Short mmCIF file of C-alpha atoms in Angstrom, two decimals:
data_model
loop_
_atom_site.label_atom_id
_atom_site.label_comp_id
_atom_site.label_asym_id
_atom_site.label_seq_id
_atom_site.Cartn_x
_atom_site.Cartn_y
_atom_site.Cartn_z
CA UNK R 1 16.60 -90.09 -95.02
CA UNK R 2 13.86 -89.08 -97.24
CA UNK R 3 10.18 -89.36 -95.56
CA UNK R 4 8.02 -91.33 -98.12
CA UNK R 5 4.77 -89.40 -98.16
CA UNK R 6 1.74 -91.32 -97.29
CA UNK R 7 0.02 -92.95 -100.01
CA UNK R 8 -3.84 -93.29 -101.29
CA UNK R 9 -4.47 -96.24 -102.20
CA UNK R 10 -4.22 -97.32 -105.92
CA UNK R 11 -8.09 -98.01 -107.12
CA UNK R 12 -6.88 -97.56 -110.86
CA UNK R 13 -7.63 -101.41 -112.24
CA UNK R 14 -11.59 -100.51 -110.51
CA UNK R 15 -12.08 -97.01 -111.65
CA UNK R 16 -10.82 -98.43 -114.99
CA UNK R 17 -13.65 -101.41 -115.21
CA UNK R 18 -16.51 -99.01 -114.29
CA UNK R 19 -15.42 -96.49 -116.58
CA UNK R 20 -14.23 -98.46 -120.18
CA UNK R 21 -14.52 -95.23 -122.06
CA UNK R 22 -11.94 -93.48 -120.09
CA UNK R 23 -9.56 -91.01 -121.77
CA UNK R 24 -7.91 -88.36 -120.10
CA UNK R 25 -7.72 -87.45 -116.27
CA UNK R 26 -7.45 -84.06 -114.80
CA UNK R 27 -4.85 -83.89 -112.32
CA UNK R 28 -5.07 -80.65 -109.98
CA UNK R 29 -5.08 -79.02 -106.51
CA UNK R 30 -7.00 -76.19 -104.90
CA UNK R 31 -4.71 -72.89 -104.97
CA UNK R 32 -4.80 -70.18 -101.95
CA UNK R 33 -7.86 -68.78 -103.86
CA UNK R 34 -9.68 -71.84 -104.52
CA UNK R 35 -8.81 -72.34 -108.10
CA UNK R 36 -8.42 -76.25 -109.56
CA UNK R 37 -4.70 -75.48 -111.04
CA UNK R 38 -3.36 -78.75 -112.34
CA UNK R 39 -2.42 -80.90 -115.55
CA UNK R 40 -4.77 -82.79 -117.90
CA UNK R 41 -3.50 -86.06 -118.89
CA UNK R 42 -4.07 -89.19 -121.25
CA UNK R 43 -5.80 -91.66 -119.19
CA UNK R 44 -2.60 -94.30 -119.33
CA UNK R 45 -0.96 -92.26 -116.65
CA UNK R 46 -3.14 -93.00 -114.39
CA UNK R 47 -1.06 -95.69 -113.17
CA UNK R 48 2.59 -93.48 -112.97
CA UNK R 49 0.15 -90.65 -111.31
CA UNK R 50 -0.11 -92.97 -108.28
CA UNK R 51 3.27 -94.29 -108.34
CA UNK R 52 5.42 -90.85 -108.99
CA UNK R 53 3.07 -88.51 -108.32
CA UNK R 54 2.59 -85.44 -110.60
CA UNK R 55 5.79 -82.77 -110.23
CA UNK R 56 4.24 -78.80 -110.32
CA UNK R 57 5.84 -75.73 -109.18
CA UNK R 58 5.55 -74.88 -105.68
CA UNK R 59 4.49 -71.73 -106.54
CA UNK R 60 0.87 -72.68 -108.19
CA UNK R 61 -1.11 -72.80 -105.14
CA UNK R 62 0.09 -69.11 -104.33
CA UNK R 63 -0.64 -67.52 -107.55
CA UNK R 64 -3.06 -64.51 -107.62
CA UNK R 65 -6.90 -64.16 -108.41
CA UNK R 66 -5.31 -63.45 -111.97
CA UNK R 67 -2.71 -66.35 -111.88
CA UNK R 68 0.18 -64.33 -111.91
CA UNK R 69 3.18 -65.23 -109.68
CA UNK R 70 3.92 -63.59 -106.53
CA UNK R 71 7.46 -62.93 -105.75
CA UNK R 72 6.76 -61.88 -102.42
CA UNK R 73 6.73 -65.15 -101.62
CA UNK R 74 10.08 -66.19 -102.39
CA UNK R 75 9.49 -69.14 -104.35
CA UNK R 76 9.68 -67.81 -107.71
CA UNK R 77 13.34 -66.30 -108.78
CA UNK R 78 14.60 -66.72 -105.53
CA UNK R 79 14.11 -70.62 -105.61
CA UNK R 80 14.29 -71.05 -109.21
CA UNK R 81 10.69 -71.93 -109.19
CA UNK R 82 11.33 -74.89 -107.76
CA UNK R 83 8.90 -77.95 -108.22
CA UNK R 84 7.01 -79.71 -105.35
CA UNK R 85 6.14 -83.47 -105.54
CA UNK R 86 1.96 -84.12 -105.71
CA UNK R 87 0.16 -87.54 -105.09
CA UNK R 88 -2.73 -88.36 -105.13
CA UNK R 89 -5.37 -87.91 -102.00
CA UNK R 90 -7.04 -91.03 -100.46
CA UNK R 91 -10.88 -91.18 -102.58
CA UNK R 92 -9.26 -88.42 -104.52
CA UNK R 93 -10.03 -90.48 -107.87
CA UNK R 94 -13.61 -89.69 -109.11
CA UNK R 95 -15.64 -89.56 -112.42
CA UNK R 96 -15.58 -85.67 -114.62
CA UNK R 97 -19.50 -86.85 -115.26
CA UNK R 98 -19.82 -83.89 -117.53
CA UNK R 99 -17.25 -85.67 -119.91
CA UNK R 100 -19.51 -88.36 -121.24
CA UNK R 101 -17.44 -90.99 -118.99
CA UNK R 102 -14.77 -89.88 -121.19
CA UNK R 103 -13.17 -88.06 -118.21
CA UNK R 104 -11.93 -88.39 -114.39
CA UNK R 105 -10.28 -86.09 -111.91
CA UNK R 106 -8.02 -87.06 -109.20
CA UNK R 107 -7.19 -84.65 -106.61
CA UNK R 108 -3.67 -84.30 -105.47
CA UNK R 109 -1.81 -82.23 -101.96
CA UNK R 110 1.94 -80.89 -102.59
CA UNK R 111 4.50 -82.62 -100.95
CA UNK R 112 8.10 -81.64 -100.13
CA UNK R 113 11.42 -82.97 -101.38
CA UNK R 114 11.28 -85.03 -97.85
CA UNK R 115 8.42 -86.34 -99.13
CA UNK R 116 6.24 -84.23 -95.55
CA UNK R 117 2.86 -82.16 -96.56
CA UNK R 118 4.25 -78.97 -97.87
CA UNK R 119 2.40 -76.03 -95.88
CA UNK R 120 1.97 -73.74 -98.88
CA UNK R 121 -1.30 -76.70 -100.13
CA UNK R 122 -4.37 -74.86 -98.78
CA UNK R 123 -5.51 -78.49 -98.22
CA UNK R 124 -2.22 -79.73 -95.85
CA UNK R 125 -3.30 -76.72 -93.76
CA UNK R 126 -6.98 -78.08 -92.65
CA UNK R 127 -5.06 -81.56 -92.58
CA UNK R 128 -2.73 -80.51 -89.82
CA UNK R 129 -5.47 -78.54 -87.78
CA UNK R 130 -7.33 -82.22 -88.24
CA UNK R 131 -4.61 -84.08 -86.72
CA UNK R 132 -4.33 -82.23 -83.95
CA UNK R 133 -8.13 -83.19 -83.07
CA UNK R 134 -7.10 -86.82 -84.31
CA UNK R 135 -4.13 -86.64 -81.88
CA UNK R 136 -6.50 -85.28 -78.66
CA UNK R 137 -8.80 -88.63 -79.68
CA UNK R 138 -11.82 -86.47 -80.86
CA UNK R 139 -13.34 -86.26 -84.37
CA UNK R 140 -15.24 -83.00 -86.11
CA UNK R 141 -17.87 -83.91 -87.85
CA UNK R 142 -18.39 -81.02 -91.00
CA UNK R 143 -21.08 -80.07 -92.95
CA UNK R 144 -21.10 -77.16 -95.82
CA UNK R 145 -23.85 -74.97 -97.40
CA UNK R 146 -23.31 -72.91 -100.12
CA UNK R 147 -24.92 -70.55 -102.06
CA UNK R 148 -24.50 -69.34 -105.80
CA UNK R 149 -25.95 -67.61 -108.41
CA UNK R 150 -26.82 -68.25 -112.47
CA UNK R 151 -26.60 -65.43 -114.81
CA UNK R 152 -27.21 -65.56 -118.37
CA UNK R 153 -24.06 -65.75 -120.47
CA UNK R 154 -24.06 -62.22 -122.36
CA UNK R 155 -23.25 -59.44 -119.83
CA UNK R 156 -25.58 -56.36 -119.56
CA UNK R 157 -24.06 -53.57 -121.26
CA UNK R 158 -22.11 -52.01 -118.82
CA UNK R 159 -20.22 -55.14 -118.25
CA UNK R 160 -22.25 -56.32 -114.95
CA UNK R 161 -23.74 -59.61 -114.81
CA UNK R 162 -27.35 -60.36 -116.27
CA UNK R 163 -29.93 -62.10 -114.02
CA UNK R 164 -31.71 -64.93 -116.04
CA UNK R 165 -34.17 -63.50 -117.90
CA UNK R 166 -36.53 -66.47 -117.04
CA UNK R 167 -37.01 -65.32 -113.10
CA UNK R 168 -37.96 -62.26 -111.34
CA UNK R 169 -35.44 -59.15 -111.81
CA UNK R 170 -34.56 -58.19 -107.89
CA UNK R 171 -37.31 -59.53 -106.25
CA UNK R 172 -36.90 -62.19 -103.75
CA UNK R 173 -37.72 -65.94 -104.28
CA UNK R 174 -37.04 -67.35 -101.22
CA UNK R 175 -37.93 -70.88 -100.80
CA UNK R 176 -39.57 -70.46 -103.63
CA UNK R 177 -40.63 -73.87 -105.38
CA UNK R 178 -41.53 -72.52 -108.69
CA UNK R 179 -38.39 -71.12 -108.77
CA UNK R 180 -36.50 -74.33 -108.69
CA UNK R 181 -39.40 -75.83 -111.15
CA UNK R 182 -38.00 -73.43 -113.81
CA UNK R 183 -34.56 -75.12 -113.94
CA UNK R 184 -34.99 -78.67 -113.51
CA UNK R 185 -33.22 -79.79 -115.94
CA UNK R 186 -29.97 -78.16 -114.75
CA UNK R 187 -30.62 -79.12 -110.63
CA UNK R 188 -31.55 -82.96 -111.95
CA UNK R 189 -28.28 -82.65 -113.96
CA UNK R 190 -26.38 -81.58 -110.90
CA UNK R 191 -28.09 -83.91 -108.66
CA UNK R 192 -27.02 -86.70 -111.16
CA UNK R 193 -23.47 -85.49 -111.29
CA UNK R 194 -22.68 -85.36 -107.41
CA UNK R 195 -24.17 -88.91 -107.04
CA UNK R 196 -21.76 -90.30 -109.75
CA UNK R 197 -18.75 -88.07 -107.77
CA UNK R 198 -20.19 -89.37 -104.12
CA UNK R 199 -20.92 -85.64 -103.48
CA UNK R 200 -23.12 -85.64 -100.02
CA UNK R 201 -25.19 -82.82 -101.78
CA UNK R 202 -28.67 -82.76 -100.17
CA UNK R 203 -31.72 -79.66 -100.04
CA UNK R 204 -31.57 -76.95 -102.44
CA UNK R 205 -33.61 -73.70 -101.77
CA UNK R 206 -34.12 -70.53 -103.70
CA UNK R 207 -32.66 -67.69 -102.63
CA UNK R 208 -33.30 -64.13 -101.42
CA UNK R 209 -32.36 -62.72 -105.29
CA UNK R 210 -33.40 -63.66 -108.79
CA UNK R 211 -31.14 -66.87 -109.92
CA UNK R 212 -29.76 -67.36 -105.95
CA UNK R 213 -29.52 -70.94 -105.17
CA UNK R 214 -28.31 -72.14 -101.65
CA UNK R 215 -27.28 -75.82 -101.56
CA UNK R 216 -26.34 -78.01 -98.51
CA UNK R 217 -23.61 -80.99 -98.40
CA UNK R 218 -24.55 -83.49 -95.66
CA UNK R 219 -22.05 -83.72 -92.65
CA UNK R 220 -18.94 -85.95 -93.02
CA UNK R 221 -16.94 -87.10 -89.84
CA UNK R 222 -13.57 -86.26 -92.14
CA UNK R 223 -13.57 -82.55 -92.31
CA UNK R 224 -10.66 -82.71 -95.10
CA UNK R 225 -13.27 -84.96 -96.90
CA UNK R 226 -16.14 -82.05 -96.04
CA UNK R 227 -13.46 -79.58 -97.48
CA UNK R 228 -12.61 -81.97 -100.62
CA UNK R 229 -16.54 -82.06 -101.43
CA UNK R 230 -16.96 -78.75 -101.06
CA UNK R 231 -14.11 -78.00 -103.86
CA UNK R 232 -15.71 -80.56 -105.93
CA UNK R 233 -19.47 -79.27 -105.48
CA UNK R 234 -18.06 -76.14 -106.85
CA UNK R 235 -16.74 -77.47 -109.95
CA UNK R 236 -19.46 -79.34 -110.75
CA UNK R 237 -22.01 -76.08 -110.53
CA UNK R 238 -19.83 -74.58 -112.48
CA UNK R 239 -19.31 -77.08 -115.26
CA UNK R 240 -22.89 -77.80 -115.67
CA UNK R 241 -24.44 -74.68 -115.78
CA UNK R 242 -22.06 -74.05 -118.53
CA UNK R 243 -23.64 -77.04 -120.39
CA UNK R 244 -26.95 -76.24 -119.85
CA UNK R 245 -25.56 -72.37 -121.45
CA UNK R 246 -25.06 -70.58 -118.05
CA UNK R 247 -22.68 -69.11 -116.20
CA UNK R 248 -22.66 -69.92 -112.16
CA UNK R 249 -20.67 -67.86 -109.45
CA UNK R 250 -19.74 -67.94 -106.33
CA UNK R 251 -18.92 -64.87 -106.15
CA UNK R 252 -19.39 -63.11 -103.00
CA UNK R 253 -21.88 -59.80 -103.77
CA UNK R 254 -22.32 -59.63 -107.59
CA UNK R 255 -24.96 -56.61 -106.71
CA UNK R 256 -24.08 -54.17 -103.79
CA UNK R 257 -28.00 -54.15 -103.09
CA UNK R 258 -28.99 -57.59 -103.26
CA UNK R 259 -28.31 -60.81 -101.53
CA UNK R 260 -24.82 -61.95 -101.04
CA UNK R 261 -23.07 -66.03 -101.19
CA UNK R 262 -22.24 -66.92 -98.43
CA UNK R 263 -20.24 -70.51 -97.28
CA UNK R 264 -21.92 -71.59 -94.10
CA UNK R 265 -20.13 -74.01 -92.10
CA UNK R 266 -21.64 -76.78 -89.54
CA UNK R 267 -18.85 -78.01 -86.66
CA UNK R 268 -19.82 -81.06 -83.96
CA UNK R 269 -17.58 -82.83 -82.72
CA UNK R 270 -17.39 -86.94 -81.77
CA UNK R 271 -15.23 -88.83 -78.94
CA UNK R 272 -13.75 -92.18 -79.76
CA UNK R 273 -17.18 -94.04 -78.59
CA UNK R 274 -18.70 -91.67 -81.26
CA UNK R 275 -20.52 -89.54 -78.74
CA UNK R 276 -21.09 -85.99 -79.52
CA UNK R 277 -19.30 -83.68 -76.95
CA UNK R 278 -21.43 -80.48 -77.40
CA UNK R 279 -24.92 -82.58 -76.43
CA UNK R 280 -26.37 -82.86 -73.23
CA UNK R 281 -26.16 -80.44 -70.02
CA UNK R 282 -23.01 -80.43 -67.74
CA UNK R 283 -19.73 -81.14 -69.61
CA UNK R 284 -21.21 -80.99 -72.77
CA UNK R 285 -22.93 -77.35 -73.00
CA UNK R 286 -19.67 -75.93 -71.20
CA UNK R 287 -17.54 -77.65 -74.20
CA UNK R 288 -20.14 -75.83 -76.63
CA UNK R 289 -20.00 -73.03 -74.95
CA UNK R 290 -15.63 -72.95 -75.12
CA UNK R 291 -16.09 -73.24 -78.60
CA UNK R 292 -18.75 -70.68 -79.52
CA UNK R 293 -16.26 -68.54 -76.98
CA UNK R 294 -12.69 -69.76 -79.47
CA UNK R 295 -14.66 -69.17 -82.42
CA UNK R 296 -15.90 -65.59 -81.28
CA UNK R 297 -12.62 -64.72 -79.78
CA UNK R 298 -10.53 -65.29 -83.22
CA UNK R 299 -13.04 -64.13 -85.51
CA UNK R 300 -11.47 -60.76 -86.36
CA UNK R 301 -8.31 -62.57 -86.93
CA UNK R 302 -9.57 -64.86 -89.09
CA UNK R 303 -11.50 -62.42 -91.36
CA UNK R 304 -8.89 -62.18 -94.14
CA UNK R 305 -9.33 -66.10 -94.40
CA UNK R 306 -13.45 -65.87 -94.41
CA UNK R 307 -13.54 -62.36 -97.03
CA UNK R 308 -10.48 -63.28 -99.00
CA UNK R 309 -11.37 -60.83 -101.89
CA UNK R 310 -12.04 -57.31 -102.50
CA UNK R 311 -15.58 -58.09 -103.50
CA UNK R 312 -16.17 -59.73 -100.23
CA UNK R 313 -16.10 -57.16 -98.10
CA UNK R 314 -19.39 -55.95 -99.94
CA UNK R 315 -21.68 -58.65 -98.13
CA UNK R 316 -21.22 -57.26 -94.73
CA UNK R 317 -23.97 -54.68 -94.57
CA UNK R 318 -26.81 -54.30 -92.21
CA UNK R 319 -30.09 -56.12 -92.22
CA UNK R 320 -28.25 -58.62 -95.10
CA UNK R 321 -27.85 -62.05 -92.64
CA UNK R 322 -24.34 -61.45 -92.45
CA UNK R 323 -22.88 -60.67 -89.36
CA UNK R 324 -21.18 -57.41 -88.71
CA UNK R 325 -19.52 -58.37 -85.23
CA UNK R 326 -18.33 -61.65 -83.31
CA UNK R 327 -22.03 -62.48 -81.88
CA UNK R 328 -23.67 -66.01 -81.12
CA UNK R 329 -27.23 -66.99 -80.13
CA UNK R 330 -29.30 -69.94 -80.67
CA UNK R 331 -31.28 -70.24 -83.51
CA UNK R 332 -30.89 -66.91 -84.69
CA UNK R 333 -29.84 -65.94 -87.97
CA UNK R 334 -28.55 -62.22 -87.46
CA UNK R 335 -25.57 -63.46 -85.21
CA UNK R 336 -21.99 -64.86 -86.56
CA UNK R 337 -22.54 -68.39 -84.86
CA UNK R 338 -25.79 -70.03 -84.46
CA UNK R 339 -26.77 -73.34 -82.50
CA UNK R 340 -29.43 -74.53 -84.79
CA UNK R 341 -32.43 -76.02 -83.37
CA UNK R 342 -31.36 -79.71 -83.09
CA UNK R 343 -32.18 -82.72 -81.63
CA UNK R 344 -29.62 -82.95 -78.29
CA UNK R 345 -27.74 -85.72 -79.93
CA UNK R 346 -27.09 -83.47 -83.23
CA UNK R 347 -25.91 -80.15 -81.31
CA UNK R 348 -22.76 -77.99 -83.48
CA UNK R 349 -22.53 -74.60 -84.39
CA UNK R 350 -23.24 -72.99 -87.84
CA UNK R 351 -20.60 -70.66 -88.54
CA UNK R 352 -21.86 -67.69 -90.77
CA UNK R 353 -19.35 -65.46 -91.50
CA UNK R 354 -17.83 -66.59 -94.91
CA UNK R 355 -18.53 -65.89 -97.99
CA UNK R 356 -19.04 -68.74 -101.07
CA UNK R 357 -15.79 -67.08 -102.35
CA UNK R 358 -13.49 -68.09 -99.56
CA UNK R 359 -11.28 -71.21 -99.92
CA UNK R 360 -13.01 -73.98 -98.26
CA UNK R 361 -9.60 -75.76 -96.89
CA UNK R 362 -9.07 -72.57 -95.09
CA UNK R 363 -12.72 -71.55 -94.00
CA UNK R 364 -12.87 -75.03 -92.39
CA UNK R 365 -8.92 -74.82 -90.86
CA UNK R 366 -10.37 -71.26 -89.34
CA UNK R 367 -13.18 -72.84 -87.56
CA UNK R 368 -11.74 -75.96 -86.39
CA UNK R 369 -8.63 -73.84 -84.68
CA UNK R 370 -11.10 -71.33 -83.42
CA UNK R 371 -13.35 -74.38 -81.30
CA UNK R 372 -9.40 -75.40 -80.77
CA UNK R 373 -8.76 -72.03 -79.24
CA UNK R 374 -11.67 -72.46 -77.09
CA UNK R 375 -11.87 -75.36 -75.84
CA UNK R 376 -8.02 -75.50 -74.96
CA UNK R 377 -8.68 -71.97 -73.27
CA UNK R 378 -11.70 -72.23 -71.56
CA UNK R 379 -12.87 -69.69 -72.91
CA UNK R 380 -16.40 -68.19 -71.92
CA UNK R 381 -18.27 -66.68 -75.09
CA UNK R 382 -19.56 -63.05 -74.93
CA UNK R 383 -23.28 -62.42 -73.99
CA UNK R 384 -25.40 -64.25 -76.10
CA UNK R 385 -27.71 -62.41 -78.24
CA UNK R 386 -31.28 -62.47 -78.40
CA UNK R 387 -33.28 -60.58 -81.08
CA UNK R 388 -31.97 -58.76 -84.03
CA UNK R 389 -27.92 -58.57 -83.44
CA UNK R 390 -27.75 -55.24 -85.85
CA UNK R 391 -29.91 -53.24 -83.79
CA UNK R 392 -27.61 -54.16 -80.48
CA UNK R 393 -23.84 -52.53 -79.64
CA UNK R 394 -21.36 -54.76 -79.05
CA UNK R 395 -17.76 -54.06 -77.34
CA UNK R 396 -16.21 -56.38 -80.21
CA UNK R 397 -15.97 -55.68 -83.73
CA UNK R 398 -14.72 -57.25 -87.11
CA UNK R 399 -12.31 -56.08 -89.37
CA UNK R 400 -14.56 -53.88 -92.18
CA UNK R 401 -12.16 -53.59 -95.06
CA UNK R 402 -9.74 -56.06 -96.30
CA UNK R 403 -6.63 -54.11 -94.97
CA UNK R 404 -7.64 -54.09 -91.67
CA UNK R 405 -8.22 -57.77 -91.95
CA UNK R 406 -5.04 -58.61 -93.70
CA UNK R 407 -3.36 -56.39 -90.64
CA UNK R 408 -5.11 -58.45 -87.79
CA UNK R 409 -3.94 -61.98 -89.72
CA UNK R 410 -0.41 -60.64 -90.19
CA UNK R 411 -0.23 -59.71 -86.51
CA UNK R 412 -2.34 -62.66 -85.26
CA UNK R 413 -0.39 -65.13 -82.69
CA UNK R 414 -3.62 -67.31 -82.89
CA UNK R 415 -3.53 -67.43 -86.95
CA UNK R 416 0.58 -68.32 -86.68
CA UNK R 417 -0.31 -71.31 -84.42
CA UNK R 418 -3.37 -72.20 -85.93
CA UNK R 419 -2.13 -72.88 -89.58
CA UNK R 420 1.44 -72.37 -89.28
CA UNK R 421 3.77 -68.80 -89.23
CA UNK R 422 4.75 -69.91 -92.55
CA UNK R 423 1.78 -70.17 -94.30
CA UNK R 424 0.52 -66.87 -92.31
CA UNK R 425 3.35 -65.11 -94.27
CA UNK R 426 2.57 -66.73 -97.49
CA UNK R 427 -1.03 -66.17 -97.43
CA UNK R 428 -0.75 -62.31 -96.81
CA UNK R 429 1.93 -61.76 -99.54
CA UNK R 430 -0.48 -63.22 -102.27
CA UNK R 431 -3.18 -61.07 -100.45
CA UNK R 432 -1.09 -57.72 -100.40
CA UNK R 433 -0.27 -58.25 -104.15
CA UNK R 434 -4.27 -58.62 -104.84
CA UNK R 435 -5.36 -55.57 -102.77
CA UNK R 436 -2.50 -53.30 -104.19
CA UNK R 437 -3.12 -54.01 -107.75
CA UNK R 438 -6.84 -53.64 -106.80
CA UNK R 439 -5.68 -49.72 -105.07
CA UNK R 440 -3.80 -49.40 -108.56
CA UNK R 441 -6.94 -49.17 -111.13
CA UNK R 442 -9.55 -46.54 -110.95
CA UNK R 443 -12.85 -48.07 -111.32
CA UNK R 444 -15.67 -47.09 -114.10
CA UNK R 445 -17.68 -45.22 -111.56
CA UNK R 446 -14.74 -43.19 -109.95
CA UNK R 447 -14.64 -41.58 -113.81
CA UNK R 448 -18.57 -40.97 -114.12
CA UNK R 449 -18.25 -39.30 -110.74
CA UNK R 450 -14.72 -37.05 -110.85
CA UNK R 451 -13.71 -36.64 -114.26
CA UNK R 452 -15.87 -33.19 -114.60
CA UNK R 453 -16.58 -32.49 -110.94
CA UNK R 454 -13.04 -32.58 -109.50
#
């Protein structure tokens, strides 16, 4: 018998009366790499969207960086490139506000022909690591910051990116207000688009480099919601620094000697009275502690999910607020997983290890299964650190290339029962075809350096 999937809700005839003007709809999901790969649509089909669904090869959330198939993962000749069904997600409907109300989007999560998630959609991974914390009665609450940067649109010559040429060149702005002063048109335009989305977004700070941004999403008790705005925060820096003539990235080190992005992620997590489990003495510091000790513990397995890219392996450098090993303190910003300074009834951990390039379905799906890990373990953390964590040795380490880290997550029993052996295996074949074609081209500097010496 075929499983009908489970439905959002159809808020068509309401999204239609608040937005008269309506046109088209874009119709995507978020691919292994974080990429909106979907359908745009005339704004009648709205309707059939939420009755049929939208039909897509199962093979475009595994695509490449590039977009290019990847056989490796047997759904491309092998199946025939078979279709998947997509519907819509619940609250998935919202406004494209840089579309003169001409617009929406509607996000969608791939389905099988039994009509069950399909484990391939990044997102149907962080929903079944949420419904195994649904099923034990407890709630994570989810919060994201993440940090970008604005370049003008012309490269330099070489081809690198070019800082705006309205801020400093390379020196630090941090918290800087003029900084923000400069470009308020653009943040009041962004502000203004994540209210008309619902987007939680809330501060924005300058940055340690020229045209570095860091903004923070307010915490959700949904985590696939946290994960949804996330995706959508992203898109909308995107689109409207474009508007305003700019080009916005999240990439993870644009310059090998200035600040990195990074995706910060904040985890508590509520019982069903609503009370947070990490607060207070006794039961509750010894559950925080199991899941600062899950999240430390499956940290270097997890790496090829956090630095998905081969520029993301550039932001792990000493002295640069990235952690180079599986550390945790409170309130300290050199270690992998802070407690923040909180009031008791707001205690989580801030996990610091991604960068803004990493999928945020799968950042989040990390974290949650590492506190998992923990908790179900019992697992005691390492030492905590106190003081600067480069200057101390540690007897753990993290992966510190992207092969080692794809290794560790192809070899991982954690990773296989955290998001599935499945998707492990899909995952690393769209992974292995990046880094090899990445091994395959000799880079600019490799020429300026060999050509004559070698």
């Amino acid at each position: 018998m075929t499983q009908e999937p489970e439905r959002a809700a159809t808020p068509v005839a309401e999204f239609r009366a608040r937005h008269p003007r309506l046109e088209f709809v874009e119709a995507f999901l978020s691919d292994v790499n974080g990429i909106a790969r979907g359908k745009r649509l005339p704004a009648h089909a709205l309707e059939r969207l939420y009755a049929d669904g939208l039909c897509l090869p199962a093979s475009t959330v595994l695509l490449d960086i590039w977009g290019n198939e990847v056989e490796a993962t047997g759904l491309i000749f092998d199946t025939g490139d078979a279709d998947r069904y997509c519907h819509p997600v619940p609250d998935g409907l919202r406004p494209l506000p840089w579309s003169d109300g001409r617009g929406a989007q509607l996000l969608l999560a791939m389905h099988d022909a039994a009509g069950a998630p399909w484990i391939g959609d990044p997102r149907n991974v962080l929903a079944a690591v949420a419904a195994r914390f649904r099923d034990r009665g407890q709630q994570p609450v989810v919060a994201t910051e993440l940090e970008f940067r604005l370049f003008d649109p012309e490269p330099a010559g070489d081809g690198s990116p070019r800082p705006l040429a309205s801020l400093g060149q390379g020196a630090s702005q941090l918290f800087g207000m003029e900084e923000l002063d400069v470009l308020d048109g653009l943040f009041s335009d962004i502000d203004r688009a994540c209210a008309e989305q619902g987007l939680p977004a809330d501060t924005v700070i300058a940055e340690q480099s020229d045209g570095q941004y860091e903004v923070n999403l307010r915490h959700v008790a949904d985590p696939l919601l946290a994960a949804d705005q996330a995706v959508l925060f992203k898109r909308t820096v995107k689109a409207v620094a474009r508007r305003h003539g700019l080009v916005a990235s999240f990439m993870a080190k644009p310059f090998g000697d200035q600040a990195g992005n990074g995706l910060h992620i904040h985890v508590s997590l509520l019982d069903h009275d609503g009370d947070n489990l990490f607060a207070g003495d006794g039961d509750g510091a010894e559950r925080l502690r199991h899941a600062v000790g899950g999240l430390c513990a499956t940290m270097p397995d997890s790496m090829a999910l956090f630095a998905p890219h081969a520029n993301s392996w550039r932001r792990f450098q000493p002295y640069a607020h990235v952690p180079l090993a599986p550390t945790w303190g409170h309130d300290n910003r050199t270690t992998a997983v802070r407690i923040p300074l909180s009031k008791p009834q707001a205690t989580r951990v801030e996990h610091r290890v991604a960068g803004a390039d990493a999928n945020p379905y799968l950042v989040v799906a990390a974290v949650l299964a590492g506190v998992e890990h923990g908790l179900e373990q019992a697992l005691a953390p390492p030492p905590e650190t106190r003081g600067n964590a480069f200057e101390q040795a540690t007897t753990a380490a993290l992966p510190t290339h992207w092969d080692a880290a794809l290794q560790a997550f192809e070899g991982s029993d954690f990773i296989a029962a955290a998001v599935d052996p499945e998707y492990r295996r899909l995952y690393a074949a769209v992974k292995r075809q990046e880094l090899e074609t990445f091994r395959r081209r000799v880079p600019r500097h490799e020429y300026e350096t060999y050509l004559t010496t070698a």
